[in-house]
């Protein structure tokens, strides 16, 4: 998920990390389901660190594996955009086990740069997932973090935030992207 313009920052960087290019809307991989993570080894841990680095480079608060071209059920979230190392959350094989309340707020996506839209999301969610080492945990989140969790878990199911918008708004954005593609700017 893209950060709000006001909270955008350069974020934490690590020179040793691989920065992946972000896959943009129009690439079929963004709308495919992902495969369960089964192997929690050093390579997987490395991948999650590279995902954080790629997310910070793109000034995002969340990034899912399909956005770097991998159909794997893992996403990373840091609503502080790298300001607090404690806020780094790896969600491997996540599932929402509880949701409560509703908040309608604007959100964006690193794969759909330049476009934002209002999406209704739960105010509170509890997510069960595994961390980079494969350890299971549960985390309760509210507001922005709850929104980021829902947005990233959607990605892992091949769903983009555009699908939550009204048909009118969605078509408007699709038309603009089509135009940008024609102009070679997408
Ligand atoms: Ni996104």
CSV table of N, CA, C and O in Angstrom, one decimal, residues 44-172:
chain,number,residue,atom,x,y,z
A,44,UNK,N,14.4,-17.3,2.3
A,44,UNK,CA,13.1,-16.6,2.6
A,44,UNK,C,13.3,-15.4,3.4
A,44,UNK,O,12.7,-14.3,3.1
A,45,UNK,N,14.1,-15.5,4.5
A,45,UNK,CA,14.3,-14.4,5.4
A,45,UNK,C,14.9,-13.2,4.6
A,45,UNK,O,14.6,-12.1,4.8
A,46,UNK,N,15.9,-13.6,3.7
A,46,UNK,CA,16.6,-12.6,2.9
A,46,UNK,C,15.5,-11.9,2.0
A,46,UNK,O,15.5,-10.7,1.8
A,47,UNK,N,14.6,-12.7,1.4
A,47,UNK,CA,13.6,-12.2,0.5
A,47,UNK,C,12.7,-11.1,1.3
A,47,UNK,O,12.4,-10.1,0.8
A,48,UNK,N,12.4,-11.5,2.5
A,48,UNK,CA,11.5,-10.5,3.3
A,48,UNK,C,12.3,-9.2,3.6
A,48,UNK,O,11.7,-8.1,3.5
A,49,UNK,N,13.6,-9.3,3.9
A,49,UNK,CA,14.3,-8.1,4.1
A,49,UNK,C,14.4,-7.3,2.8
A,49,UNK,O,14.4,-6.0,2.8
A,50,UNK,N,14.6,-7.9,1.7
A,50,UNK,CA,14.6,-7.3,0.4
A,50,UNK,C,13.3,-6.6,0.1
A,50,UNK,O,13.2,-5.5,-0.6
A,51,UNK,N,12.2,-7.3,0.5
A,51,UNK,CA,10.9,-6.7,0.3
A,51,UNK,C,10.7,-5.4,1.1
A,51,UNK,O,10.2,-4.4,0.6
A,52,UNK,N,11.2,-5.4,2.4
A,52,UNK,CA,11.2,-4.2,3.2
A,52,UNK,C,12.0,-3.1,2.5
A,52,UNK,O,11.5,-1.9,2.3
A,53,UNK,N,13.2,-3.4,2.0
A,53,UNK,CA,14.0,-2.4,1.3
A,53,UNK,C,13.4,-1.8,0.1
A,53,UNK,O,13.4,-0.6,-0.2
A,54,UNK,N,12.7,-2.7,-0.7
A,54,UNK,CA,12.0,-2.3,-1.9
A,54,UNK,C,10.8,-1.4,-1.6
A,54,UNK,O,10.6,-0.4,-2.2
A,55,UNK,N,10.1,-1.8,-0.5
A,55,UNK,CA,9.0,-1.0,-0.1
A,55,UNK,C,9.4,0.4,0.4
A,55,UNK,O,8.8,1.4,0.0
A,56,UNK,N,10.5,0.5,1.2
A,56,UNK,CA,11.0,1.8,1.7
A,56,UNK,C,11.4,2.6,0.5
A,56,UNK,O,11.2,3.8,0.4
A,57,UNK,N,12.1,2.0,-0.5
A,57,UNK,CA,12.6,2.7,-1.6
A,57,UNK,C,11.4,3.3,-2.4
A,57,UNK,O,11.5,4.4,-3.0
A,58,UNK,N,10.3,2.6,-2.4
A,58,UNK,CA,9.1,3.1,-3.1
A,58,UNK,C,8.2,4.0,-2.2
A,58,UNK,O,7.1,4.4,-2.7
A,59,UNK,N,8.6,4.2,-1.0
A,59,UNK,CA,7.8,5.0,0.0
A,59,UNK,C,6.5,4.4,0.2
A,59,UNK,O,5.4,5.1,0.2
A,60,UNK,N,6.4,3.1,0.5
A,60,UNK,CA,5.2,2.4,0.8
A,60,UNK,C,5.1,2.0,2.2
A,60,UNK,O,6.1,2.1,3.0
A,61,UNK,N,3.9,1.6,2.7
A,61,UNK,CA,3.7,1.1,4.0
A,61,UNK,C,3.4,-0.4,4.0
A,61,UNK,O,3.2,-1.0,5.0
A,62,UNK,N,3.2,-0.9,2.8
A,62,UNK,CA,3.0,-2.3,2.6
A,62,UNK,C,3.4,-2.8,1.2
A,62,UNK,O,3.3,-2.0,0.3
A,63,UNK,N,3.8,-4.1,1.2
A,63,UNK,CA,4.2,-4.6,-0.2
A,63,UNK,C,4.0,-6.1,-0.1
A,63,UNK,O,4.4,-6.8,0.8
A,64,UNK,N,3.3,-6.6,-1.2
A,64,UNK,CA,3.0,-8.0,-1.3
A,64,UNK,C,3.9,-8.6,-2.4
A,64,UNK,O,4.2,-8.0,-3.4
A,65,UNK,N,4.2,-9.9,-2.2
A,65,UNK,CA,5.1,-10.6,-3.2
A,65,UNK,C,4.7,-10.5,-4.6
A,65,UNK,O,5.6,-10.3,-5.5
A,66,UNK,N,3.4,-10.6,-5.0
A,66,UNK,CA,3.1,-10.4,-6.4
A,66,UNK,C,3.6,-9.1,-7.0
A,66,UNK,O,3.9,-9.0,-8.2
A,67,UNK,N,3.7,-8.1,-6.1
A,67,UNK,CA,4.2,-6.8,-6.6
A,67,UNK,C,5.7,-6.7,-7.0
A,67,UNK,O,6.1,-5.8,-7.6
A,68,UNK,N,6.4,-7.8,-6.6
A,68,UNK,CA,7.8,-7.9,-7.1
A,68,UNK,C,7.9,-9.1,-8.0
A,68,UNK,O,9.0,-9.7,-8.2
A,69,UNK,N,6.7,-9.6,-8.5
A,69,UNK,CA,6.7,-10.7,-9.5
A,69,UNK,C,6.7,-12.1,-9.0
A,69,UNK,O,7.0,-13.0,-9.7
A,70,UNK,N,6.4,-12.3,-7.7
A,70,UNK,CA,6.4,-13.6,-7.1
A,70,UNK,C,5.0,-14.0,-6.6
A,70,UNK,O,4.4,-13.3,-5.8
A,71,UNK,N,4.5,-15.1,-7.1
A,71,UNK,CA,3.2,-15.6,-6.6
A,71,UNK,C,3.4,-16.4,-5.3
A,71,UNK,O,3.1,-17.6,-5.3
A,72,UNK,N,3.8,-15.7,-4.3
A,72,UNK,CA,4.1,-16.3,-3.0
A,72,UNK,C,3.3,-15.6,-1.9
A,72,UNK,O,3.1,-14.4,-2.0
A,73,UNK,N,2.7,-16.4,-1.0
A,73,UNK,CA,1.8,-15.8,0.0
A,73,UNK,C,2.6,-15.1,1.2
A,73,UNK,O,2.5,-15.6,2.3
A,74,UNK,N,3.2,-14.0,0.8
A,74,UNK,CA,3.9,-13.2,1.8
A,74,UNK,C,3.8,-11.7,1.5
A,74,UNK,O,3.9,-11.3,0.3
A,75,UNK,N,3.7,-10.9,2.6
A,75,UNK,CA,3.6,-9.5,2.4
A,75,UNK,C,4.4,-8.9,3.6
A,75,UNK,O,4.6,-9.5,4.6
A,76,UNK,N,4.9,-7.6,3.4
A,76,UNK,CA,5.5,-6.9,4.5
A,76,UNK,C,4.8,-5.6,4.7
A,76,UNK,O,4.2,-5.0,3.8
A,77,UNK,N,4.7,-5.2,6.0
A,77,UNK,CA,4.0,-4.0,6.4
A,77,UNK,C,4.9,-3.2,7.4
A,77,UNK,O,5.5,-3.8,8.3
A,78,UNK,N,4.9,-1.9,7.2
A,78,UNK,CA,5.6,-1.0,8.2
A,78,UNK,C,4.9,0.4,8.0
A,78,UNK,O,5.2,1.1,7.1
A,79,UNK,N,3.9,0.6,8.9
A,79,UNK,CA,3.2,1.9,8.8
A,79,UNK,C,4.0,3.1,9.2
A,79,UNK,O,3.6,4.2,9.0
A,80,UNK,N,5.2,2.9,9.7
A,80,UNK,CA,6.1,4.0,10.1
A,80,UNK,C,7.0,4.3,8.9
A,80,UNK,O,7.9,5.2,9.1
A,81,UNK,N,6.9,3.7,7.8
A,81,UNK,CA,7.8,3.8,6.6
A,81,UNK,C,9.3,3.8,7.0
A,81,UNK,O,10.0,4.7,6.5
A,82,UNK,N,9.6,2.9,7.9
A,82,UNK,CA,11.1,2.7,8.2
A,82,UNK,C,11.6,3.6,9.4
A,82,UNK,O,12.7,3.5,9.7
A,83,UNK,N,10.7,4.4,10.0
A,83,UNK,CA,11.1,5.2,11.1
A,83,UNK,C,11.4,4.4,12.4
A,83,UNK,O,12.2,4.8,13.2
A,84,UNK,N,10.6,3.3,12.5
A,84,UNK,CA,10.8,2.5,13.7
A,84,UNK,C,11.0,1.0,13.4
A,84,UNK,O,10.1,0.4,12.9
A,85,UNK,N,12.2,0.5,13.6
A,85,UNK,CA,12.6,-0.9,13.2
A,85,UNK,C,11.6,-1.9,13.8
A,85,UNK,O,11.4,-3.0,13.3
A,86,UNK,N,11.1,-1.5,15.0
A,86,UNK,CA,10.2,-2.5,15.7
A,86,UNK,C,8.8,-2.6,14.9
A,86,UNK,O,8.1,-3.6,15.2
A,87,UNK,N,8.6,-1.7,14.0
A,87,UNK,CA,7.3,-1.7,13.4
A,87,UNK,C,7.2,-2.6,12.1
A,87,UNK,O,6.2,-2.7,11.4
A,88,UNK,N,8.3,-3.3,11.8
A,88,UNK,CA,8.4,-4.1,10.6
A,88,UNK,C,7.6,-5.4,10.9
A,88,UNK,O,7.9,-6.2,11.8
A,89,UNK,N,6.7,-5.7,10.0
A,89,UNK,CA,5.8,-6.9,10.2
A,89,UNK,C,5.9,-7.7,8.9
A,89,UNK,O,5.5,-7.3,7.9
A,90,UNK,N,6.3,-9.0,9.1
A,90,UNK,CA,6.3,-10.0,8.0
A,90,UNK,C,5.0,-10.8,8.1
A,90,UNK,O,4.7,-11.3,9.2
A,91,UNK,N,4.2,-10.8,7.1
A,91,UNK,CA,3.0,-11.6,7.1
A,91,UNK,C,3.1,-12.8,6.1
A,91,UNK,O,2.9,-12.6,4.9
A,92,UNK,N,3.5,-13.9,6.6
A,92,UNK,CA,3.6,-15.1,5.7
A,92,UNK,C,2.3,-15.9,6.0
A,92,UNK,O,2.0,-16.1,7.1
A,93,UNK,N,1.7,-16.3,4.9
A,93,UNK,CA,0.4,-17.1,5.0
A,93,UNK,C,-0.6,-16.5,5.9
A,93,UNK,O,-1.2,-17.2,6.8
A,94,UNK,N,-0.8,-15.2,5.8
A,94,UNK,CA,-1.7,-14.5,6.7
A,94,UNK,C,-3.2,-14.8,6.4
A,94,UNK,O,-3.6,-15.1,5.3
A,95,UNK,N,-4.0,-14.8,7.5
A,95,UNK,CA,-5.4,-14.8,7.3
A,95,UNK,C,-6.1,-13.9,8.4
A,95,UNK,O,-5.6,-13.8,9.5
A,96,UNK,N,-7.2,-13.3,8.0
A,96,UNK,CA,-7.9,-12.4,8.9
A,96,UNK,C,-8.8,-13.3,9.7
A,96,UNK,O,-9.7,-14.0,9.1
A,97,UNK,N,-8.6,-13.3,11.0
A,97,UNK,CA,-9.5,-14.2,11.8
A,97,UNK,C,-10.6,-13.5,12.6
A,97,UNK,O,-11.5,-14.0,13.1
A,98,UNK,N,-10.5,-12.1,12.6
A,98,UNK,CA,-11.5,-11.3,13.2
A,98,UNK,C,-11.5,-9.9,12.5
A,98,UNK,O,-10.4,-9.4,12.3
A,99,UNK,N,-12.7,-9.4,12.3
A,99,UNK,CA,-12.7,-8.0,11.8
A,99,UNK,C,-13.9,-7.3,12.4
A,99,UNK,O,-14.9,-7.9,12.7
A,100,UNK,N,-13.8,-6.0,12.7
A,100,UNK,CA,-14.8,-5.3,13.4
A,100,UNK,C,-14.8,-3.8,12.9
A,100,UNK,O,-13.8,-3.2,12.7
A,101,UNK,N,-16.0,-3.3,12.9
A,101,UNK,CA,-16.1,-1.8,12.5
A,101,UNK,C,-15.9,-1.6,11.1
A,101,UNK,O,-15.5,-2.5,10.3
A,102,UNK,N,-16.1,-0.3,10.7
A,102,UNK,CA,-15.9,0.1,9.3
A,102,UNK,C,-15.3,1.5,9.2
A,102,UNK,O,-15.7,2.3,10.0
A,103,UNK,N,-14.3,1.7,8.4
A,103,UNK,CA,-13.8,3.0,8.2
A,103,UNK,C,-13.6,3.2,6.7
A,103,UNK,O,-13.1,2.4,6.0
A,104,UNK,N,-14.1,4.3,6.2
A,104,UNK,CA,-14.0,4.7,4.8
A,104,UNK,C,-12.8,5.7,4.7
A,104,UNK,O,-12.9,6.8,5.2
A,105,UNK,N,-11.7,5.3,4.0
A,105,UNK,CA,-10.6,6.2,4.0
A,105,UNK,C,-9.9,6.1,2.6
A,105,UNK,O,-10.1,5.0,1.9
A,106,UNK,N,-9.2,7.1,2.2
A,106,UNK,CA,-8.5,7.0,1.0
A,106,UNK,C,-7.3,6.1,1.0
A,106,UNK,O,-6.5,6.1,2.0
A,107,UNK,N,-7.0,5.3,0.0
A,107,UNK,CA,-5.8,4.5,0.0
A,107,UNK,C,-5.3,4.5,-1.5
A,107,UNK,O,-6.0,4.8,-2.4
A,108,UNK,N,-4.0,4.1,-1.5
A,108,UNK,CA,-3.3,4.0,-2.8
A,108,UNK,C,-2.5,2.7,-2.8
A,108,UNK,O,-2.5,2.0,-1.8
A,109,UNK,N,-1.9,2.4,-3.9
A,109,UNK,CA,-1.1,1.2,-4.1
A,109,UNK,C,0.1,1.4,-4.9
A,109,UNK,O,0.1,2.2,-5.9
A,110,UNK,N,1.2,0.9,-4.5
A,110,UNK,CA,2.5,1.1,-5.2
A,110,UNK,C,2.4,0.6,-6.6
A,110,UNK,O,3.2,1.1,-7.5
A,111,UNK,N,1.5,-0.4,-6.9
A,111,UNK,CA,1.4,-0.9,-8.3
A,111,UNK,C,0.5,0.0,-9.1
A,111,UNK,O,0.3,-0.3,-10.3
A,112,UNK,N,-0.2,1.0,-8.5
A,112,UNK,CA,-1.1,1.9,-9.2
A,112,UNK,C,-0.7,3.3,-8.9
A,112,UNK,O,-1.5,4.0,-8.3
A,113,UNK,N,0.5,3.7,-9.2
A,113,UNK,CA,1.1,5.0,-8.7
A,113,UNK,C,0.3,6.1,-9.3
A,113,UNK,O,-0.1,6.1,-10.4
A,114,UNK,N,0.0,7.1,-8.4
A,114,UNK,CA,-0.7,8.3,-8.9
A,114,UNK,C,-2.2,8.3,-8.7
A,114,UNK,O,-2.8,9.3,-9.0
A,115,UNK,N,-2.7,7.2,-8.3
A,115,UNK,CA,-4.2,7.1,-8.2
A,115,UNK,C,-4.5,6.6,-6.8
A,115,UNK,O,-3.9,5.8,-6.2
A,116,UNK,N,-5.6,7.3,-6.2
A,116,UNK,CA,-6.0,7.0,-4.9
A,116,UNK,C,-7.6,6.9,-4.9
A,116,UNK,O,-8.2,7.4,-5.8
A,117,UNK,N,-8.1,6.2,-4.0
A,117,UNK,CA,-9.6,6.1,-3.9
A,117,UNK,C,-10.0,5.7,-2.5
A,117,UNK,O,-9.2,5.2,-1.7
A,118,UNK,N,-11.3,6.1,-2.2
A,118,UNK,CA,-11.8,5.8,-0.9
A,118,UNK,C,-12.3,4.3,-0.9
A,118,UNK,O,-13.1,3.9,-1.7
A,119,UNK,N,-11.8,3.6,0.2
A,119,UNK,CA,-12.2,2.2,0.3
A,119,UNK,C,-12.7,1.9,1.7
A,119,UNK,O,-12.0,2.4,2.7
A,120,UNK,N,-13.8,1.2,1.8
A,120,UNK,CA,-14.3,0.8,3.2
A,120,UNK,C,-13.5,-0.4,3.6
A,120,UNK,O,-13.3,-1.4,2.9
A,121,UNK,N,-12.9,-0.3,4.8
A,121,UNK,CA,-12.1,-1.4,5.4
A,121,UNK,C,-12.6,-1.5,6.9
A,121,UNK,O,-13.1,-0.6,7.5
A,122,UNK,N,-12.3,-2.7,7.5
A,122,UNK,CA,-12.6,-2.8,8.9
A,122,UNK,C,-11.8,-1.9,9.7
A,122,UNK,O,-10.6,-1.6,9.4
A,123,UNK,N,-12.3,-1.4,10.9
A,123,UNK,CA,-11.5,-0.5,11.7
A,123,UNK,C,-10.5,-1.3,12.5
A,123,UNK,O,-9.4,-0.9,12.7
A,124,UNK,N,-10.9,-2.5,12.9
A,124,UNK,CA,-10.0,-3.4,13.7
A,124,UNK,C,-10.0,-4.8,13.0
A,124,UNK,O,-11.0,-5.3,12.5
A,125,UNK,N,-8.8,-5.3,12.9
A,125,UNK,CA,-8.7,-6.7,12.4
A,125,UNK,C,-7.7,-7.5,13.3
A,125,UNK,O,-6.8,-6.9,13.9
A,126,UNK,N,-7.9,-8.8,13.4
A,126,UNK,CA,-6.9,-9.7,14.0
A,126,UNK,C,-6.5,-10.6,12.9
A,126,UNK,O,-7.3,-11.2,12.2
A,127,UNK,N,-5.1,-10.6,12.7
A,127,UNK,CA,-4.6,-11.5,11.6
A,127,UNK,C,-3.7,-12.5,12.3
A,127,UNK,O,-3.0,-12.3,13.2
A,128,UNK,N,-3.8,-13.8,11.7
A,128,UNK,CA,-3.0,-14.9,12.1
A,128,UNK,C,-2.0,-15.1,11.0
A,128,UNK,O,-2.4,-15.2,9.8
A,129,UNK,N,-0.7,-15.2,11.3
A,129,UNK,CA,0.3,-15.3,10.2
A,129,UNK,C,1.5,-16.0,10.8
A,129,UNK,O,1.6,-16.3,11.9
A,130,UNK,N,2.5,-16.2,9.9
A,130,UNK,CA,3.8,-16.7,10.3
A,130,UNK,C,4.9,-15.6,10.0
A,130,UNK,O,4.7,-14.8,9.0
A,131,UNK,N,5.9,-15.5,10.9
A,131,UNK,CA,6.9,-14.5,10.6
A,131,UNK,C,8.0,-15.1,9.7
A,131,UNK,O,7.8,-16.2,9.1
A,132,UNK,N,9.1,-14.4,9.5
A,132,UNK,CA,10.1,-14.8,8.5
A,132,UNK,C,10.7,-16.1,8.9
A,132,UNK,O,11.3,-16.8,8.0
A,133,UNK,N,10.6,-16.5,10.2
A,133,UNK,CA,11.2,-17.8,10.6
A,133,UNK,C,10.2,-18.9,10.6
A,133,UNK,O,10.5,-20.0,11.0
A,134,UNK,N,8.9,-18.5,10.3
A,134,UNK,CA,7.9,-19.6,10.2
A,134,UNK,C,7.1,-19.7,11.5
A,134,UNK,O,6.3,-20.5,11.7
A,135,UNK,N,7.4,-18.8,12.5
A,135,UNK,CA,6.7,-18.9,13.8
A,135,UNK,C,5.4,-18.2,13.7
A,135,UNK,O,5.2,-17.1,13.1
A,136,UNK,N,4.3,-18.9,14.2
A,136,UNK,CA,3.0,-18.4,14.1
A,136,UNK,C,2.7,-17.3,15.1
A,136,UNK,O,3.3,-17.4,16.2
A,137,UNK,N,2.0,-16.3,14.8
A,137,UNK,CA,1.6,-15.3,15.7
A,137,UNK,C,0.2,-14.7,15.3
A,137,UNK,O,-0.2,-14.9,14.2
A,138,UNK,N,-0.3,-14.0,16.3
A,138,UNK,CA,-1.6,-13.2,16.0
A,138,UNK,C,-1.3,-11.8,16.3
A,138,UNK,O,-0.6,-11.5,17.3
A,139,UNK,N,-1.9,-10.9,15.5
A,139,UNK,CA,-1.7,-9.5,15.7
A,139,UNK,C,-3.0,-8.7,15.5
A,139,UNK,O,-3.7,-9.0,14.6
A,140,UNK,N,-3.3,-7.9,16.5
A,140,UNK,CA,-4.5,-7.1,16.3
A,140,UNK,C,-4.1,-5.7,15.9
A,140,UNK,O,-3.1,-5.1,16.4
A,141,UNK,N,-4.8,-5.1,14.9
A,141,UNK,CA,-4.4,-3.8,14.4
A,141,UNK,C,-5.6,-3.0,14.2
A,141,UNK,O,-6.8,-3.5,14.1
A,142,UNK,N,-5.4,-1.7,14.2
A,142,UNK,CA,-6.6,-0.8,14.0
A,142,UNK,C,-6.2,0.3,12.9
A,142,UNK,O,-5.0,0.5,12.7
A,143,UNK,N,-7.2,0.9,12.4
A,143,UNK,CA,-7.1,2.0,11.4
A,143,UNK,C,-6.0,1.8,10.3
A,143,UNK,O,-6.2,0.8,9.6
A,144,UNK,N,-5.0,2.6,10.2
A,144,UNK,CA,-4.1,2.5,9.1
A,144,UNK,C,-3.4,1.1,9.0
A,144,UNK,O,-3.3,0.5,7.9
A,145,UNK,N,-3.0,0.5,10.1
A,145,UNK,CA,-2.4,-0.8,10.1
A,145,UNK,C,-3.4,-1.8,9.7
A,145,UNK,O,-3.1,-2.7,8.9
A,146,UNK,N,-4.6,-1.7,10.2
A,146,UNK,CA,-5.7,-2.7,9.8
A,146,UNK,C,-5.9,-2.6,8.3
A,146,UNK,O,-6.1,-3.6,7.6
A,147,UNK,N,-6.0,-1.3,7.8
A,147,UNK,CA,-6.2,-1.1,6.4
A,147,UNK,C,-5.0,-1.7,5.5
A,147,UNK,O,-5.3,-2.4,4.5
A,148,UNK,N,-3.8,-1.5,6.0
A,148,UNK,CA,-2.6,-2.0,5.3
A,148,UNK,C,-2.7,-3.6,5.3
A,148,UNK,O,-2.4,-4.2,4.2
A,149,UNK,N,-3.0,-4.2,6.4
A,149,UNK,CA,-3.2,-5.7,6.4
A,149,UNK,C,-4.2,-6.1,5.4
A,149,UNK,O,-3.9,-7.1,4.6
A,150,UNK,N,-5.4,-5.5,5.4
A,150,UNK,CA,-6.4,-5.9,4.5
A,150,UNK,C,-6.0,-5.7,3.0
A,150,UNK,O,-6.2,-6.6,2.2
A,151,UNK,N,-5.3,-4.6,2.7
A,151,UNK,CA,-4.9,-4.3,1.4
A,151,UNK,C,-3.9,-5.3,0.9
A,151,UNK,O,-3.9,-5.8,-0.2
A,152,UNK,N,-2.9,-5.7,1.8
A,152,UNK,CA,-1.9,-6.6,1.4
A,152,UNK,C,-2.4,-8.0,1.3
A,152,UNK,O,-2.0,-8.8,0.4
A,153,UNK,N,-3.3,-8.4,2.2
A,153,UNK,CA,-3.9,-9.8,2.1
A,153,UNK,C,-4.8,-9.9,0.8
A,153,UNK,O,-4.8,-10.9,0.1
A,154,UNK,N,-5.4,-8.8,0.5
A,154,UNK,CA,-6.1,-8.7,-0.8
A,154,UNK,C,-5.2,-9.1,-2.0
A,154,UNK,O,-5.5,-9.9,-2.9
A,155,UNK,N,-4.0,-8.4,-2.0
A,155,UNK,CA,-3.0,-8.6,-3.0
A,155,UNK,C,-2.7,-10.1,-3.1
A,155,UNK,O,-2.5,-10.7,-4.2
A,156,UNK,N,-2.6,-10.8,-1.9
A,156,UNK,CA,-2.2,-12.2,-1.9
A,156,UNK,C,-3.3,-13.1,-2.5
A,156,UNK,O,-3.1,-14.2,-2.9
A,157,UNK,N,-4.5,-12.5,-2.6
A,157,UNK,CA,-5.6,-13.2,-3.2
A,157,UNK,C,-5.9,-12.7,-4.6
A,157,UNK,O,-7.0,-12.9,-5.2
A,158,UNK,N,-5.0,-11.9,-5.2
A,158,UNK,CA,-5.1,-11.4,-6.5
A,158,UNK,C,-6.1,-10.2,-6.7
A,158,UNK,O,-6.6,-9.9,-7.7
A,159,UNK,N,-6.4,-9.5,-5.5
A,159,UNK,CA,-7.4,-8.4,-5.5
A,159,UNK,C,-6.7,-7.1,-5.3
A,159,UNK,O,-5.8,-6.9,-4.5
A,160,UNK,N,-7.0,-6.1,-6.2
A,160,UNK,CA,-6.5,-4.8,-6.1
A,160,UNK,C,-7.5,-3.8,-5.5
A,160,UNK,O,-8.7,-4.1,-5.6
A,161,UNK,N,-7.1,-2.7,-4.9
A,161,UNK,CA,-8.1,-1.8,-4.3
A,161,UNK,C,-9.1,-1.2,-5.3
A,161,UNK,O,-10.2,-0.9,-4.9
A,162,UNK,N,-8.7,-1.3,-6.6
A,162,UNK,CA,-9.6,-0.8,-7.6
A,162,UNK,C,-11.0,-1.5,-7.5
A,162,UNK,O,-12.0,-1.0,-7.8
A,163,UNK,N,-10.9,-2.8,-7.2
A,163,UNK,CA,-12.0,-3.7,-7.1
A,163,UNK,C,-13.0,-3.3,-6.0
A,163,UNK,O,-14.2,-3.7,-6.0
A,164,UNK,N,-12.6,-2.5,-5.1
A,164,UNK,CA,-13.5,-2.0,-4.0
A,164,UNK,C,-14.1,-0.6,-4.3
A,164,UNK,O,-14.9,-0.1,-3.6
A,165,UNK,N,-13.7,0.0,-5.5
A,165,UNK,CA,-14.2,1.3,-5.8
A,165,UNK,C,-15.5,1.1,-6.6
A,165,UNK,O,-15.9,0.1,-7.1
A,166,UNK,N,-16.2,2.2,-6.7
A,166,UNK,CA,-17.5,2.2,-7.5
A,166,UNK,C,-17.0,1.9,-9.0
A,166,UNK,O,-15.9,2.2,-9.4
A,167,UNK,N,-18.0,1.4,-9.8
A,167,UNK,CA,-17.6,1.1,-11.2
A,167,UNK,C,-17.2,2.3,-11.9
A,167,UNK,O,-16.3,2.3,-12.7
A,168,UNK,N,-17.9,3.4,-11.6
A,168,UNK,CA,-17.6,4.7,-12.3
A,168,UNK,C,-16.1,5.1,-12.0
A,168,UNK,O,-15.4,5.5,-12.9
A,169,UNK,N,-15.8,5.1,-10.7
A,169,UNK,CA,-14.4,5.5,-10.3
A,169,UNK,C,-13.4,4.6,-10.9
A,169,UNK,O,-12.3,5.0,-11.4
A,170,UNK,N,-13.7,3.3,-10.9
A,170,UNK,CA,-12.8,2.3,-11.4
A,170,UNK,C,-12.5,2.4,-12.9
A,170,UNK,O,-11.4,2.4,-13.3
A,171,UNK,N,-13.6,2.7,-13.6
A,171,UNK,CA,-13.5,2.8,-15.1
A,171,UNK,C,-12.7,4.1,-15.4
A,171,UNK,O,-11.9,4.1,-16.4
A,172,UNK,N,-12.9,5.1,-14.6
A,172,UNK,CA,-12.2,6.4,-14.8
A,172,UNK,C,-10.7,6.2,-14.7
A,172,UNK,O,-9.9,6.6,-15.5
